[in-house]
Amino acid sequence: MIAIDSVTKSYGDATVVDAVSLTLPDSGVTSIIGPNGAGKSTLLSIVSRILGADAGVVSVEGLDVFSAPSREVAKRLSILRQDQHLTARITVRELVEFGRFPHSHGRLTPECREAVASAIEYCDLAELADRPIHQLSGGQRQRAFVAMVLAQDTRYVLLDEPLNNLDMVHATGLMRLLRSLADDHGKSIVLVLHDINYASVYSDRIIAMRGGAVVQDGPPTEVITEAALEDVYGMEFRVHEVDGERIAAYYR
Ligand SMILES: Nc1ncnc2c1ncn2[C@@H]1O[C@H](COP(=O)(O)OP(=O)(O)O)[C@@H](O)[C@H]1O
Ligand SMILES: [Mg+2]
């Protein structure tokens, strides 16, 4: 499991993650929801040590992420960041190969090549594999970054708004893929979502943040309710049962 203990981060006078304590399970799909500025990305960045915390401790399977060698952390935990920047002129396949770096140190083994090929296949990128990244559409590029993260083949996969730029076919395809990585490969998928209905349908657990704190934490039956969503977002919701799923309507 990932243990987050009293993690705090401030910028000047603003505390954007406020003494958050959470444990993230070693399998299943956990979604993090909440309004813009709630601290979701900051928390994931701290867990994956892109960012330091002002206070608190994070451990992954007992390994302290702030003091452990980065390679050891990277074998256990991967992250798709909310805004990936890439200046290098590389192809989709080369990008996905970067995901193997913690394992291969730059020299790809047959196992690495297999992981790269499966990630490309899973993300529907076979026809784009030799195209330069900078020639792709936003959604195609997003899938290439997801493939890079999957190629890293870690137990914990953190994804910050992975549905950004994806059409409904690829968004649903990605959610099904993440669900099957949890169910069939025993991975723990933790993802930030704005589409609360994808969170409702695909998650085992939904954590809601607001103002740097966790304000809801439970299965979709507890968090996808009118009262809980109104508390998180401060707007009106109607929750309906559609085909056995809880679906929130919020367009008016
Ligand atoms: N580098 C930074 N400097 C100052 N404030 C920041 C910085 N990064 C994030 N913040 C602020 O921290 C808060 C939480 O941001 P973030 O974690 O990105 O929220 P979320 O991902 O939930 O939308 C926001 O109010 C944001 O403006
Ligand atoms: Mg964010």
XYZ file of N, CA, C and O and ligand atoms in Angstrom, residues 9-12 14-17 32-45 51 82 160-161 192 194 209-212, ligand 1:
155
model
N 1.595 20.918 2.285
C 2.370 21.737 1.346
C 1.758 23.123 1.283
O 0.544 23.272 1.115
N 2.591 24.139 1.425
C 2.094 25.517 1.333
C 2.884 26.279 0.290
O 4.062 25.986 0.053
N 2.234 27.258 -0.311
C 2.909 28.250 -1.146
C 2.647 29.588 -0.489
O 1.494 30.035 -0.452
N 3.667 30.210 0.069
C 3.468 31.451 0.809
C 2.503 31.190 1.956
O 2.698 30.273 2.749
N -0.607 30.266 1.545
C -1.685 29.349 1.157
C -1.266 27.895 1.378
O -0.296 27.426 0.790
N -2.005 27.205 2.233
C -1.764 25.774 2.441
C -2.613 25.026 1.427
O -3.839 25.060 1.499
N -1.970 24.384 0.462
C -2.734 23.774 -0.633
C -2.964 22.281 -0.423
O -3.873 21.698 -1.006
N -2.138 21.661 0.423
C -2.415 20.301 0.914
C -2.236 20.381 2.425
O -1.175 20.752 2.915
N -9.682 10.057 -7.634
C -9.654 11.280 -6.832
C -10.403 12.348 -7.613
O -10.087 12.609 -8.779
N -11.427 12.918 -6.998
C -12.219 13.962 -7.640
C -12.135 15.230 -6.790
O -11.602 15.208 -5.680
N -12.693 16.307 -7.314
C -12.708 17.558 -6.558
C -12.496 18.727 -7.491
O -11.973 18.567 -8.593
N -12.894 19.925 -7.057
C -12.820 21.099 -7.927
C -11.383 21.511 -8.256
O -10.438 21.057 -7.603
N -11.227 22.365 -9.236
C -9.920 22.935 -9.591
C -9.316 23.575 -8.347
O -10.011 24.263 -7.596
N -8.019 23.358 -8.166
C -7.338 23.997 -7.046
C -7.482 23.264 -5.722
O -7.006 23.743 -4.691
N -8.124 22.086 -5.727
C -8.355 21.349 -4.470
C -7.073 20.776 -3.881
O -7.036 20.418 -2.700
N -6.027 20.653 -4.709
C -4.777 20.072 -4.217
C -4.514 18.660 -4.734
O -3.559 18.004 -4.307
N -5.323 18.210 -5.692
C -5.195 16.835 -6.200
C -3.832 16.605 -6.857
O -3.134 15.634 -6.553
N -3.467 17.501 -7.778
C -2.185 17.330 -8.481
C -1.011 17.492 -7.525
O -0.017 16.770 -7.630
N -1.141 18.434 -6.603
C -0.054 18.644 -5.633
C 0.154 17.370 -4.822
O 1.290 16.923 -4.636
N -0.937 16.765 -4.384
C -0.808 15.536 -3.586
C -0.165 14.414 -4.415
O 0.777 13.759 -3.949
N -0.635 14.213 -5.644
C -0.037 13.142 -6.473
C 1.427 13.434 -6.779
O 2.248 12.522 -6.827
N 1.759 14.712 -6.973
C 3.152 15.072 -7.254
C 4.041 14.784 -6.047
O 5.194 14.380 -6.204
N 7.551 16.592 -6.318
C 7.500 17.773 -5.458
C 7.786 17.332 -4.025
O 7.344 16.264 -3.608
N -0.181 15.787 -15.120
C -1.294 16.496 -15.763
C -0.818 17.235 -17.011
O -1.486 17.213 -18.034
N -2.825 11.592 -13.532
C -3.468 12.864 -13.234
C -4.238 13.334 -14.465
O -3.642 13.757 -15.452
N -5.547 13.225 -14.394
C -6.438 13.578 -15.513
C -6.059 12.887 -16.828
O -5.850 13.547 -17.850
N -6.851 10.864 -11.114
C -7.646 12.076 -10.924
C -8.598 12.188 -12.105
O -8.185 12.090 -13.266
N -12.143 14.366 -13.681
C -13.185 15.386 -13.569
C -14.536 14.817 -13.954
O -15.563 15.343 -13.545
N -11.460 15.654 -2.790
C -10.696 16.702 -2.099
C -11.329 18.059 -2.343
O -11.891 18.318 -3.405
N -11.207 18.905 -1.361
C -11.621 20.307 -1.493
C -10.760 21.112 -0.536
O -10.562 20.700 0.615
N -10.209 22.228 -1.009
C -9.418 23.102 -0.145
C -8.249 22.410 0.539
O -7.941 22.696 1.694
N -7.597 21.485 -0.162
C -6.400 20.847 0.388
C -6.665 19.703 1.346
O -5.732 19.157 1.933
N 3.967 26.349 -7.948
C 2.915 26.900 -7.330
N 2.994 28.098 -6.745
C 1.946 28.654 -6.109
N 0.734 28.058 -5.998
C 0.597 26.863 -6.576
C 1.661 26.211 -7.263
N 1.216 25.008 -7.716
C -0.071 24.918 -7.339
N -0.448 26.018 -6.659
C -1.778 26.269 -6.072
O -2.093 25.176 -5.259
C -3.491 24.896 -5.314
C -3.694 23.430 -5.640
O -3.270 23.190 -6.975
P -3.414 21.768 -7.646
O -2.833 20.751 -6.738
O -2.825 21.869 -9.012
O -4.993 21.589 -7.708
P -5.890 20.545 -8.526
O -4.991 19.574 -9.175
O -6.788 19.946 -7.500
O -6.674 21.383 -9.510
C -4.070 25.861 -6.334
O -4.675 26.912 -5.652
C -2.867 26.330 -7.116
O -3.064 27.620 -7.602
